JSON list of C-alpha atoms in Angstrom, two decimals:
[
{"chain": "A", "resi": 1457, "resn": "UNK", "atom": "CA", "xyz": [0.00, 0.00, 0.00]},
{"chain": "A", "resi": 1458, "resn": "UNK", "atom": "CA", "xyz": [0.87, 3.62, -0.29]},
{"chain": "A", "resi": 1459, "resn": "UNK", "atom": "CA", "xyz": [0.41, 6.80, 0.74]},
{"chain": "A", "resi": 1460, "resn": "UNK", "atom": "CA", "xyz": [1.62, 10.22, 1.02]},
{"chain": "A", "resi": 1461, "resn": "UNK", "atom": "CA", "xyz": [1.83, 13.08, 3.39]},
{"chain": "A", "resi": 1462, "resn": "UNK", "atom": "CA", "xyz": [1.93, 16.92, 3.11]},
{"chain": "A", "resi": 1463, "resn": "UNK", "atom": "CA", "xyz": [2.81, 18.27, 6.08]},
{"chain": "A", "resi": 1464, "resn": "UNK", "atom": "CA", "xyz": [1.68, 21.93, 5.30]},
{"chain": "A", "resi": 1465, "resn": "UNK", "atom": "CA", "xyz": [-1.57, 22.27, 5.15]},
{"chain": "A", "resi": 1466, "resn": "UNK", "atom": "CA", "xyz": [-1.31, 25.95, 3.86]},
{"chain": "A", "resi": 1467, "resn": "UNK", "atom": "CA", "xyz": [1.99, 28.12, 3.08]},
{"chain": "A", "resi": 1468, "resn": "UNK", "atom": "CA", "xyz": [1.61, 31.90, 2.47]},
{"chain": "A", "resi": 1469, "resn": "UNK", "atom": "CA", "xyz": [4.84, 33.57, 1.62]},
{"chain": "A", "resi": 1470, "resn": "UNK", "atom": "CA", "xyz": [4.90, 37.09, -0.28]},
{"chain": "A", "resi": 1471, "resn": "UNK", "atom": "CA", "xyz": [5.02, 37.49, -3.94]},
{"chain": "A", "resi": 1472, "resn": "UNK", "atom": "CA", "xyz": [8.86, 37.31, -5.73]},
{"chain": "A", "resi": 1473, "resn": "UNK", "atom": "CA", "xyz": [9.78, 34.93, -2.54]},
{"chain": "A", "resi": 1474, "resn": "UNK", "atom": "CA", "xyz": [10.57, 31.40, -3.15]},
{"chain": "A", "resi": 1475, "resn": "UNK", "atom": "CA", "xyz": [8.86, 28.61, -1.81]},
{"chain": "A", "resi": 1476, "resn": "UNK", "atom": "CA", "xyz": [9.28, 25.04, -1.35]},
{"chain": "A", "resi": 1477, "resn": "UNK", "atom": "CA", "xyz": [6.04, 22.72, -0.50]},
{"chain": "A", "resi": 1478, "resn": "UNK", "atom": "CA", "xyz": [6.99, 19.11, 1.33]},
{"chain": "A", "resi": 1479, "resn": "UNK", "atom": "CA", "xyz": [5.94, 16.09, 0.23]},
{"chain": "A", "resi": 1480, "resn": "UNK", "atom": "CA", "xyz": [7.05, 12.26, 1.74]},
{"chain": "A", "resi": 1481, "resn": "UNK", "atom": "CA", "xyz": [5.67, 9.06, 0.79]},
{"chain": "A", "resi": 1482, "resn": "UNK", "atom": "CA", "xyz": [5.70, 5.87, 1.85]},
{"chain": "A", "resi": 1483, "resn": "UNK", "atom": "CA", "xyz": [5.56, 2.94, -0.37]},
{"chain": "A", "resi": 1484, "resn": "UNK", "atom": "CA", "xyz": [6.35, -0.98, -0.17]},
{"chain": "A", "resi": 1485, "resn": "UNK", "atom": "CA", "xyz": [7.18, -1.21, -4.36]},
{"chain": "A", "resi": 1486, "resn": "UNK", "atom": "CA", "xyz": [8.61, 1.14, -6.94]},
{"chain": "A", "resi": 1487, "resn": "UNK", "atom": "CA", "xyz": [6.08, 4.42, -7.28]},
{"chain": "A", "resi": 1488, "resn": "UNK", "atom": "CA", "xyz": [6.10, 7.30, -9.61]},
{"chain": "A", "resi": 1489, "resn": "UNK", "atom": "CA", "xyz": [5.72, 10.78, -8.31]},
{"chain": "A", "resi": 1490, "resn": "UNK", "atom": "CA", "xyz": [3.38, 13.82, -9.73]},
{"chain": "A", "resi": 1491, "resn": "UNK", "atom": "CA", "xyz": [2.47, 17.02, -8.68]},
{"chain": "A", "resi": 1492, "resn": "UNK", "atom": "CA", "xyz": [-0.21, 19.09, -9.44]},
{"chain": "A", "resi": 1493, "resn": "UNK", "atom": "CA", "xyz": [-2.48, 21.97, -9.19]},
{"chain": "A", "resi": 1494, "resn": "UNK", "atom": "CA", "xyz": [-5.94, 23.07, -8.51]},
{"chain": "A", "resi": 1495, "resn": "UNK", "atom": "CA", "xyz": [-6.73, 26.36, -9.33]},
{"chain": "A", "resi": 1496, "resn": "UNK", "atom": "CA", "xyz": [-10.41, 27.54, -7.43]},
{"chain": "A", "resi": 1497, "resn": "UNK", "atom": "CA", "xyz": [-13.37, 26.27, -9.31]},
{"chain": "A", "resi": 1498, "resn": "UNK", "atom": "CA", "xyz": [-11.14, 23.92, -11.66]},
{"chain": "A", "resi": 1499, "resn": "UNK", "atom": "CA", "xyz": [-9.51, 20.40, -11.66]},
{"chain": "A", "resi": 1500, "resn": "UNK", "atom": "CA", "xyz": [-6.17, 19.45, -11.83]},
{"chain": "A", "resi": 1501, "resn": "UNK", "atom": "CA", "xyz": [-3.29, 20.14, -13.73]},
{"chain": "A", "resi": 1502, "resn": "UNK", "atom": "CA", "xyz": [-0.22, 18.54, -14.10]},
{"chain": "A", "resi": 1503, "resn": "UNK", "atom": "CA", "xyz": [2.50, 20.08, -12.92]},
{"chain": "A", "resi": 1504, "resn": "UNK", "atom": "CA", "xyz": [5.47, 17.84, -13.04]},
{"chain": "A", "resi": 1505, "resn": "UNK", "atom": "CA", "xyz": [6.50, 14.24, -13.28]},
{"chain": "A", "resi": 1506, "resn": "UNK", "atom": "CA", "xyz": [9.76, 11.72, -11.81]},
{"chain": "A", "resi": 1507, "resn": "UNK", "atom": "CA", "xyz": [9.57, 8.01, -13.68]},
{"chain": "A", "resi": 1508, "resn": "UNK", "atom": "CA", "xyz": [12.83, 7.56, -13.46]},
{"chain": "A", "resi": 1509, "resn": "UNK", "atom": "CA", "xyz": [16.59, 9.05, -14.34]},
{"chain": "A", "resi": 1510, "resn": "UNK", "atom": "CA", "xyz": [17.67, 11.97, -12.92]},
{"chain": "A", "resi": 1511, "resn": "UNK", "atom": "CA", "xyz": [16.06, 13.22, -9.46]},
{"chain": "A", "resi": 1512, "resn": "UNK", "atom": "CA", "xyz": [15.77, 16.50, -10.07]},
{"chain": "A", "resi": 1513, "resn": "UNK", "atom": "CA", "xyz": [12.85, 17.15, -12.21]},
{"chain": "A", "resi": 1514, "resn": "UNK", "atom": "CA", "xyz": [11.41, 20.52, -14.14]},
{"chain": "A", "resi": 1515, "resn": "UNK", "atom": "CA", "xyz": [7.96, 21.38, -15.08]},
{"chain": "A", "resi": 1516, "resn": "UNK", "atom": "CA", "xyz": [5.33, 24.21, -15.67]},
{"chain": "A", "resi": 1517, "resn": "UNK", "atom": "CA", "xyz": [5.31, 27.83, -14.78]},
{"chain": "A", "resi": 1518, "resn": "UNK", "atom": "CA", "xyz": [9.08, 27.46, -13.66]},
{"chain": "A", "resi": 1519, "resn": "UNK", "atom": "CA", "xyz": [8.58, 24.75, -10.81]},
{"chain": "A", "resi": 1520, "resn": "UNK", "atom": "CA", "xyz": [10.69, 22.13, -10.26]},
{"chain": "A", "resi": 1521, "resn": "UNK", "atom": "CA", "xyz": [11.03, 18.56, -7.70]},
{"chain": "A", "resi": 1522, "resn": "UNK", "atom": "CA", "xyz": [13.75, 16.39, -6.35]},
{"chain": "A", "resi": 1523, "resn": "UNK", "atom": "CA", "xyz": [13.21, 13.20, -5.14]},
{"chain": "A", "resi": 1524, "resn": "UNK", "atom": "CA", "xyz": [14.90, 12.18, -2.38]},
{"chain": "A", "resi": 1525, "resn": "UNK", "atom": "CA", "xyz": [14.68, 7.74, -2.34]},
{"chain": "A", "resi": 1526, "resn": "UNK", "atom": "CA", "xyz": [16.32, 8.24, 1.05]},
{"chain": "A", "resi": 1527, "resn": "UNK", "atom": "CA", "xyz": [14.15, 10.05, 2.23]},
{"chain": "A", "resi": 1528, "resn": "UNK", "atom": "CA", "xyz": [11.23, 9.26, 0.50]},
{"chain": "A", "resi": 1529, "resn": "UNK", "atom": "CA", "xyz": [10.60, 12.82, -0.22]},
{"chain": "A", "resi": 1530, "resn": "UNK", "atom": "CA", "xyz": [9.11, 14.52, -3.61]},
{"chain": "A", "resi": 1531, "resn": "UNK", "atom": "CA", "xyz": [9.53, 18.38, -2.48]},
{"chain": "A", "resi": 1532, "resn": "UNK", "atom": "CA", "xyz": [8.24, 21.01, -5.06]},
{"chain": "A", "resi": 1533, "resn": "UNK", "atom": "CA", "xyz": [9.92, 24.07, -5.01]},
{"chain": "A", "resi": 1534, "resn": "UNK", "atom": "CA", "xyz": [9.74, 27.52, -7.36]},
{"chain": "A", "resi": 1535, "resn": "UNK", "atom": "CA", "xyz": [12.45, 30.25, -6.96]},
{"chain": "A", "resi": 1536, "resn": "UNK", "atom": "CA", "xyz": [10.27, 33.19, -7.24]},
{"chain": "A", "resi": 1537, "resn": "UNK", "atom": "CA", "xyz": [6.36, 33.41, -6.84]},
{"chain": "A", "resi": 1538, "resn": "UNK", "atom": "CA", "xyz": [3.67, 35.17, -8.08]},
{"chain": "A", "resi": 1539, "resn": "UNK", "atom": "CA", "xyz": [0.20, 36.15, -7.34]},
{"chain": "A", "resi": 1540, "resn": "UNK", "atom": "CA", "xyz": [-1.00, 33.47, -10.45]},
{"chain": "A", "resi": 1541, "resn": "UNK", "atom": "CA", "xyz": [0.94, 30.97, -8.15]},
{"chain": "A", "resi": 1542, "resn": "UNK", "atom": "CA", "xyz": [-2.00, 31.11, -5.39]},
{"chain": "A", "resi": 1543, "resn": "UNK", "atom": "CA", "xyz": [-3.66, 27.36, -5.49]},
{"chain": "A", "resi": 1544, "resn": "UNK", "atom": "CA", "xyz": [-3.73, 24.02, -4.28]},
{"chain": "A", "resi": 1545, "resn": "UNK", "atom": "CA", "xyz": [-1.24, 21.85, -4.94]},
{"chain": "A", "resi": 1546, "resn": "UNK", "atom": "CA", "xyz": [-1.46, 18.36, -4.51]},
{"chain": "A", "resi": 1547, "resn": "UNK", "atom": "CA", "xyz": [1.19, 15.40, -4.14]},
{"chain": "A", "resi": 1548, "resn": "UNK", "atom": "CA", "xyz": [0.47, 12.33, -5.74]},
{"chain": "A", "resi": 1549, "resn": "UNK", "atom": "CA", "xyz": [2.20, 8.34, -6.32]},
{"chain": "A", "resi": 1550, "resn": "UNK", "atom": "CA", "xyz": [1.21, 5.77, -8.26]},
{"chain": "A", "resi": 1551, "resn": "UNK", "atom": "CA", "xyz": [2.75, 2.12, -8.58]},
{"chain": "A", "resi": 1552, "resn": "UNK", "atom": "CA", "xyz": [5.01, 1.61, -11.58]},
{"chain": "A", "resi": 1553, "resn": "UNK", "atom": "CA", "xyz": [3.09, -1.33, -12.48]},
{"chain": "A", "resi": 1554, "resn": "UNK", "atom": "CA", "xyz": [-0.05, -3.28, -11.30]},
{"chain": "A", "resi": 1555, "resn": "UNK", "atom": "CA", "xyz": [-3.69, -0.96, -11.20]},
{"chain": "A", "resi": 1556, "resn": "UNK", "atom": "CA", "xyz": [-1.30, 2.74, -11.72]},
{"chain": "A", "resi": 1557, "resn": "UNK", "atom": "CA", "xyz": [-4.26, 4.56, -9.50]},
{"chain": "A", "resi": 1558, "resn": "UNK", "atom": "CA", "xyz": [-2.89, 7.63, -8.18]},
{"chain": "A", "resi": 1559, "resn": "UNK", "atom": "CA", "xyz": [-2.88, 8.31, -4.28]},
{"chain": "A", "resi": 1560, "resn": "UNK", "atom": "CA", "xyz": [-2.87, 11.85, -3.51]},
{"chain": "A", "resi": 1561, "resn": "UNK", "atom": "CA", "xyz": [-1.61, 13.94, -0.47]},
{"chain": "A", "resi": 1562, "resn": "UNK", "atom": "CA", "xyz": [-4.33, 16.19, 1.32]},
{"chain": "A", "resi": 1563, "resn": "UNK", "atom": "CA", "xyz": [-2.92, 19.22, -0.46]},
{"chain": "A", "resi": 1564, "resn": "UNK", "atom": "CA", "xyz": [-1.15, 22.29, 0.57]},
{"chain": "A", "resi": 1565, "resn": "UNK", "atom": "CA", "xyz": [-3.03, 25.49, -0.16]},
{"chain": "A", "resi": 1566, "resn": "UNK", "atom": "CA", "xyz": [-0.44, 28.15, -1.39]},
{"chain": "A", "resi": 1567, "resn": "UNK", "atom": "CA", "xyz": [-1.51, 31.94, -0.82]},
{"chain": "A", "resi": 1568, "resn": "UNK", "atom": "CA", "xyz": [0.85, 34.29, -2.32]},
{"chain": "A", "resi": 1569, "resn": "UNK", "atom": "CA", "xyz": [0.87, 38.03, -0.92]},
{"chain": "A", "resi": 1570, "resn": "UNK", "atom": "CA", "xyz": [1.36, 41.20, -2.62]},
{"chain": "B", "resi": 738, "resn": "UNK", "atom": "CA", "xyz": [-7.71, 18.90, -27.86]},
{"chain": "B", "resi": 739, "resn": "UNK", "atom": "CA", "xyz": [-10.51, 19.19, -26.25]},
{"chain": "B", "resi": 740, "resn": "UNK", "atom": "CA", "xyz": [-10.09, 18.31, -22.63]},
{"chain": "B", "resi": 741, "resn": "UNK", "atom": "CA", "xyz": [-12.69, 16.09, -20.19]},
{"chain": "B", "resi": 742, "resn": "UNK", "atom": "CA", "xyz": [-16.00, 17.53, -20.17]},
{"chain": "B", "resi": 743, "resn": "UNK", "atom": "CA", "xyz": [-18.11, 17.57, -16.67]},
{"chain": "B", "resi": 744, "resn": "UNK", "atom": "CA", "xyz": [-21.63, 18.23, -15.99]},
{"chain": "B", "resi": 745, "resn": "UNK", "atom": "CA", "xyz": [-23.39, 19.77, -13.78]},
{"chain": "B", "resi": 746, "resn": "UNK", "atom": "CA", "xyz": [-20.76, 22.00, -12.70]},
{"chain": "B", "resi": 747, "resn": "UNK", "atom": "CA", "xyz": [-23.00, 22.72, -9.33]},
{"chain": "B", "resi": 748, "resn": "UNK", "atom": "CA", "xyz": [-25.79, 20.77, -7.85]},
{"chain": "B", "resi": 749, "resn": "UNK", "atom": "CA", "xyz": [-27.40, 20.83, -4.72]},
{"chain": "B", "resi": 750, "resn": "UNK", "atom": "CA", "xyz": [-29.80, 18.20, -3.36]},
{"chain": "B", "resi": 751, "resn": "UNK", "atom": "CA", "xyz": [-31.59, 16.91, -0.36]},
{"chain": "B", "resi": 752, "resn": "UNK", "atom": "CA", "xyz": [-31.14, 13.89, 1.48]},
{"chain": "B", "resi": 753, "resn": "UNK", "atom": "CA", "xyz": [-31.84, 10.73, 0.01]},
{"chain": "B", "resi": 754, "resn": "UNK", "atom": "CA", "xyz": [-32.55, 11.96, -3.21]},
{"chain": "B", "resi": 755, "resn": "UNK", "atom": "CA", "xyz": [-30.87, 10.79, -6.58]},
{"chain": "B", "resi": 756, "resn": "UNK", "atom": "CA", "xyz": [-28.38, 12.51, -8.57]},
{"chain": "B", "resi": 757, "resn": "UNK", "atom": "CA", "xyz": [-26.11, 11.49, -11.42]},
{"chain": "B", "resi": 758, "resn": "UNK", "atom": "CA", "xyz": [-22.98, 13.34, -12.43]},
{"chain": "B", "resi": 759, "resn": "UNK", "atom": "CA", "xyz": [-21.89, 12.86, -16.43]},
{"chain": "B", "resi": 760, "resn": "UNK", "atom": "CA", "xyz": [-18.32, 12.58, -18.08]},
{"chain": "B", "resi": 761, "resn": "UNK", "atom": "CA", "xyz": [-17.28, 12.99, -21.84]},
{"chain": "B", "resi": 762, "resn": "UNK", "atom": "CA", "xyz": [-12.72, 11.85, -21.62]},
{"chain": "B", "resi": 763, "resn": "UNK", "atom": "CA", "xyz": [-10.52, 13.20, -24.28]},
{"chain": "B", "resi": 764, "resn": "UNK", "atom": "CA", "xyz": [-10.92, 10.88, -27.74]},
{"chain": "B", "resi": 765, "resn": "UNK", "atom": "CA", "xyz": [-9.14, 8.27, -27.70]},
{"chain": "B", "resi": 766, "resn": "UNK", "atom": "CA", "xyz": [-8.44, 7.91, -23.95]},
{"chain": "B", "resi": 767, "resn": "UNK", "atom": "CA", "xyz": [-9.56, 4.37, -23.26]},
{"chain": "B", "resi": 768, "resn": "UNK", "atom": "CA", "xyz": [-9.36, 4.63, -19.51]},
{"chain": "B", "resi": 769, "resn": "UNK", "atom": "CA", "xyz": [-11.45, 6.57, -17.26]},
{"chain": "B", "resi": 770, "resn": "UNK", "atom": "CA", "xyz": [-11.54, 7.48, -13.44]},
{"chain": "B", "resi": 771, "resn": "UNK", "atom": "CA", "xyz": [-14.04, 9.12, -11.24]},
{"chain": "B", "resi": 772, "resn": "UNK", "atom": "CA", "xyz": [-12.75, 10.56, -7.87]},
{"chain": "B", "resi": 773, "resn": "UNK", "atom": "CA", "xyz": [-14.24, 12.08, -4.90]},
{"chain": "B", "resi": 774, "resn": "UNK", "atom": "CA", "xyz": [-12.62, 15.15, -3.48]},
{"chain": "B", "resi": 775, "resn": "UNK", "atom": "CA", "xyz": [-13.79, 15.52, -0.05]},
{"chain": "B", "resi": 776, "resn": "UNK", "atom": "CA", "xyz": [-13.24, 19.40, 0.74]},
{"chain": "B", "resi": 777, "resn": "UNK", "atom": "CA", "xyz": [-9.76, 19.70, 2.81]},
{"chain": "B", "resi": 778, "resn": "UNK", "atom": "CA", "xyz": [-8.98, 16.02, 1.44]},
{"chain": "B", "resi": 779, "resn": "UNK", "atom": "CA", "xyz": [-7.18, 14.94, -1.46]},
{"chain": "B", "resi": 780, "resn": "UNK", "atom": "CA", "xyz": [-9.06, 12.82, -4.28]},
{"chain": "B", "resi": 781, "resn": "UNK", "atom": "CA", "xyz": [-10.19, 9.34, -3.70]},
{"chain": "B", "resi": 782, "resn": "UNK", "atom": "CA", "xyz": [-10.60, 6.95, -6.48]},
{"chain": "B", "resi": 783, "resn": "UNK", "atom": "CA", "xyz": [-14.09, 5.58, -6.55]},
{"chain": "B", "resi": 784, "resn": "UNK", "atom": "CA", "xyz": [-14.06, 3.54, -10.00]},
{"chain": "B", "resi": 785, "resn": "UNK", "atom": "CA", "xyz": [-11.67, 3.04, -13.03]},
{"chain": "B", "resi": 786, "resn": "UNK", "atom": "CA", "xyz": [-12.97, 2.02, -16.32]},
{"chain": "B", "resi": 787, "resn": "UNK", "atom": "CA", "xyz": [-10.77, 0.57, -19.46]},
{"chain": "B", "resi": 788, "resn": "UNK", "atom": "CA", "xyz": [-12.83, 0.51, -22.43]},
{"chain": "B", "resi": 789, "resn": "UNK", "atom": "CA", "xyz": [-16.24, -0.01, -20.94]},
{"chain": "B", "resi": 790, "resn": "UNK", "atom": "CA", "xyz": [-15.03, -2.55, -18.45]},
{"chain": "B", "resi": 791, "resn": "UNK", "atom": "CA", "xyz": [-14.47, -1.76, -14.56]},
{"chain": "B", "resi": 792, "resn": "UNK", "atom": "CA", "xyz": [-11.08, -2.20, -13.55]},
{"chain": "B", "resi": 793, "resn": "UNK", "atom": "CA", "xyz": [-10.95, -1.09, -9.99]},
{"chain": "B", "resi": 794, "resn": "UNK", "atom": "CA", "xyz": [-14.25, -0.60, -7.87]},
{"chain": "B", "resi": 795, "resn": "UNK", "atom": "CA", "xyz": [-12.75, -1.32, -4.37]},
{"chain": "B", "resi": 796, "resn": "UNK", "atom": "CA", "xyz": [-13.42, 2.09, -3.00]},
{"chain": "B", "resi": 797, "resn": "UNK", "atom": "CA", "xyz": [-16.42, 2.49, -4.63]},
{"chain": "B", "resi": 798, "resn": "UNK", "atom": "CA", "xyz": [-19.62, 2.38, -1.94]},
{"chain": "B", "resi": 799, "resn": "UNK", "atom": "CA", "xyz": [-21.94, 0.28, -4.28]},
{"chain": "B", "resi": 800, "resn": "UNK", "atom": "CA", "xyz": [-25.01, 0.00, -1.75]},
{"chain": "B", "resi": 801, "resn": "UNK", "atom": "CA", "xyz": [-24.98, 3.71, -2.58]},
{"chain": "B", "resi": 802, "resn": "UNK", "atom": "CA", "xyz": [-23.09, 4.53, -5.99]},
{"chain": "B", "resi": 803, "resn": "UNK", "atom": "CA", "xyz": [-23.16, 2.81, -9.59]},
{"chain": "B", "resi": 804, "resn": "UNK", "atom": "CA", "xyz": [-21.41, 3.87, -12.85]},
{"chain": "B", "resi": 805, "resn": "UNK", "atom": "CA", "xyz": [-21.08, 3.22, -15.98]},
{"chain": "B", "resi": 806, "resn": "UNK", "atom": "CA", "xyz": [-19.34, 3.72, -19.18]},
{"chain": "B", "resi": 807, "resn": "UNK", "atom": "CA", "xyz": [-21.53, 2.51, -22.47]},
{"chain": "B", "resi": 808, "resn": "UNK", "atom": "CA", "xyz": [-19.62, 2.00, -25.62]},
{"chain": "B", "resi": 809, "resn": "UNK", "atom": "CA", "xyz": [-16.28, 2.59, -23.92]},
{"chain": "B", "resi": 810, "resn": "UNK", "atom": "CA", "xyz": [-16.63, 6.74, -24.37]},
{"chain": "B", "resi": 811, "resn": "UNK", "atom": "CA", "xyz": [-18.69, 9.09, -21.88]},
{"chain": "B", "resi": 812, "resn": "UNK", "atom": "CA", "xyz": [-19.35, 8.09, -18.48]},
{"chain": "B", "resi": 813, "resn": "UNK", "atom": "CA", "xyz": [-22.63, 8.30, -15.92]},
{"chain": "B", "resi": 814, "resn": "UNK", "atom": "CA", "xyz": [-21.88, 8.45, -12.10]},
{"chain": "B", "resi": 815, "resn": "UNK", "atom": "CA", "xyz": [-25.28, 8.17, -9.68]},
{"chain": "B", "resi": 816, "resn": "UNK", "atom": "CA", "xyz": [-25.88, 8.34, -6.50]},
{"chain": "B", "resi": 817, "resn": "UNK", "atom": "CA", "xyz": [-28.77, 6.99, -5.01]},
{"chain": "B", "resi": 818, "resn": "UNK", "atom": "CA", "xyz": [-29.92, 8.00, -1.93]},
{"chain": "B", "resi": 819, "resn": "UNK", "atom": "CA", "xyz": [-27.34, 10.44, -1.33]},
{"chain": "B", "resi": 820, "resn": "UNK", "atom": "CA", "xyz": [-26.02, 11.31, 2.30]},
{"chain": "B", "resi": 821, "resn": "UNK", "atom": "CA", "xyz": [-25.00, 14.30, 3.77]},
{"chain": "B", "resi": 822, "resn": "UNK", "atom": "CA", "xyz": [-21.27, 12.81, 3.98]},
{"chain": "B", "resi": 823, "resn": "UNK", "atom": "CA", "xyz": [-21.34, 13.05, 0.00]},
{"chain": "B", "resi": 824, "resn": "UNK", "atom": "CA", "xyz": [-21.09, 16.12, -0.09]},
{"chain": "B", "resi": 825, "resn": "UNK", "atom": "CA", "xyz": [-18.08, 16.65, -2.59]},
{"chain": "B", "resi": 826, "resn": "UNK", "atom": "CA", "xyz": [-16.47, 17.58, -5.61]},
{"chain": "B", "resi": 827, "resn": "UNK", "atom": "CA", "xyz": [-16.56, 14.87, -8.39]},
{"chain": "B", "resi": 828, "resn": "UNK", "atom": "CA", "xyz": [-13.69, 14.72, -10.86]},
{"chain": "B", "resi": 829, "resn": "UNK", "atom": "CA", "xyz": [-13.69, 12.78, -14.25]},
{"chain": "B", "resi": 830, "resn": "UNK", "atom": "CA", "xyz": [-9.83, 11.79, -15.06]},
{"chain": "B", "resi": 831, "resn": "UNK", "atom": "CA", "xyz": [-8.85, 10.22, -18.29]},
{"chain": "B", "resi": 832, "resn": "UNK", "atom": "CA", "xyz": [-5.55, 8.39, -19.63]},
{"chain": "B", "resi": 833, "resn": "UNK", "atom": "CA", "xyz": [-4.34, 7.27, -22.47]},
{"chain": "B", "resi": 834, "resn": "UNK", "atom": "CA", "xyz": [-4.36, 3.38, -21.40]},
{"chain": "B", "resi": 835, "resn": "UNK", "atom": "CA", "xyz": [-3.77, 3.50, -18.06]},
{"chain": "B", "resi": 836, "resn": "UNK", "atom": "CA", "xyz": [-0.03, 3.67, -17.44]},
{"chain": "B", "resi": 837, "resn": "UNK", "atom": "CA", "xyz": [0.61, 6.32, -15.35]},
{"chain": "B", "resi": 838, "resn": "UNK", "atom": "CA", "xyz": [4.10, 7.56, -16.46]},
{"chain": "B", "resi": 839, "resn": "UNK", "atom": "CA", "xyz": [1.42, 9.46, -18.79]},
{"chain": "B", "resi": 840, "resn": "UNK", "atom": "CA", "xyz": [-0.56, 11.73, -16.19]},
{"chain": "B", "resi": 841, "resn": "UNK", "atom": "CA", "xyz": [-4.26, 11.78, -16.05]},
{"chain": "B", "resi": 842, "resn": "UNK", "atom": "CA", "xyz": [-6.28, 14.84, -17.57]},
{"chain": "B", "resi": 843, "resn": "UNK", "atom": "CA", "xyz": [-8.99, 15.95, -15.33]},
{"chain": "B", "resi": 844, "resn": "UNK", "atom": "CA", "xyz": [-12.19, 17.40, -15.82]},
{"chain": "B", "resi": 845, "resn": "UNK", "atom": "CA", "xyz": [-13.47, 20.88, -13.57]},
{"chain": "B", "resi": 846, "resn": "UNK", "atom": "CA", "xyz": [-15.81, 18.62, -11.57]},
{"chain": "B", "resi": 847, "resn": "UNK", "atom": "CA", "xyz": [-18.99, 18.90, -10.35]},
{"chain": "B", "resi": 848, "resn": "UNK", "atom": "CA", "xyz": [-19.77, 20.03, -7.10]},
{"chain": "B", "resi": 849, "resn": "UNK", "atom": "CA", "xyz": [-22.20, 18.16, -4.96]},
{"chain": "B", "resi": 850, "resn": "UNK", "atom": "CA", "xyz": [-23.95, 20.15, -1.93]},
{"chain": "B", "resi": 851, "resn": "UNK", "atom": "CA", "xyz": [-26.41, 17.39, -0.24]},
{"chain": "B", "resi": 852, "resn": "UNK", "atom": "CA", "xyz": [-28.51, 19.38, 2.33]}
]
């Protein structure tokens, strides 16, 4: 079985700061590792993927993971924020074989200030 | 491409009444999900289709819930009689075939207010 924990349920942090949301999993086999984001009123996006290869991983609208297998962390991070940036992001795993359903963190809301 | 398609967007209901949420997936995406987004929670799979056929219903409360996916394309969710704790945003994912390296594409959902 799996599952995954966000610690932070919300993070505010002011706009042009950077910000790093936690994510940790446990898992008994091999998982993949998403994030992604809700924006209010819509569903979710991808925002980046790790399969496999090198552990530091970039995606959309300049954010950017590293897993950690030590430390069974999947950490999303973004250098400089902006207003758009205000949303729910959600950590997710999935088995690399067998059913692939996703299981998803609880979400960390991020509210960036002006 | 056109991405999934969800209606209702809103719907609010009493107690014990019926309701049935509807899903058109991407073309060509032969496998589809329905979750259950409890507000302050993060989604919970309730069933996964592949083609028409049910792969994965284990979470799904069937004395309660029931879906279906005709001809392998759009998708019907219903809930019958709903309970307060249903109250929850229902989101249509689909995938190419399943493997997950690929990333699901989800729908807006529908939000369900049971009163």
């Amino acid at each position: 079985a799996q599952s995954v924990t966000q610690l932070d349920s919300q993070v505010p942090v002011f706009e042009e700061a950077p910000v790093e949301l936690r994510c940790n999993y446990s898992s008994s086999v091999s998982v993949y590792l998403f994030w992604y984001v809700q924006y209010p009123n819509q569903g979710l996006q991808l925002l980046l993927k790790y399969l496999s290869g090198s552990t530091l991983v970039k995606g959309i609208n300049g954010f950017e993971a590293e897993f950690n297998k030590s430390q069974t962390s999947f950490h999303l991070r973004k250098p400089s924020v902006h207003i758009s940036d205000t949303a729910e992001y959600f950590c997710a795993v999935s088995p690399t074989s067998g059913t692939y359903k996703y299981i998803f963190g609880t979400g960390t809301r991020l509210k960036v200030l002006a | 491409e056109a991405g999934v398609a969800q209606s209702p967007r809103y719907k609010i209901i009493e107690k014990r009444q019926s309701v049935a949420f509807w899903c058109n997936p991407i073309s060509g995406h032969a496998t589809l999900y329905w979750y259950q987004q409890i507000l302050g929670q993060g989604p919970k799979l309730l069933i996964q289709f592949q083609n028409n056929g049910v792969v994965d219903d284990s979470q799904l409360p069937k004395d309660r819930f029931s879906a279906e996916r005709l001809k392998g394309v759009d998708s019907t969710l219903k809930i019958q009689p709903a309970k307060l704790e249903d109250s929850a945003v229902y989101l249509c994912a689909s995938s190419l075939d399943g493997s997950s390296n690929y990333g699901y594409t989800f729908g807006s959902g529908t939000r369900l207010t049971v009163v």
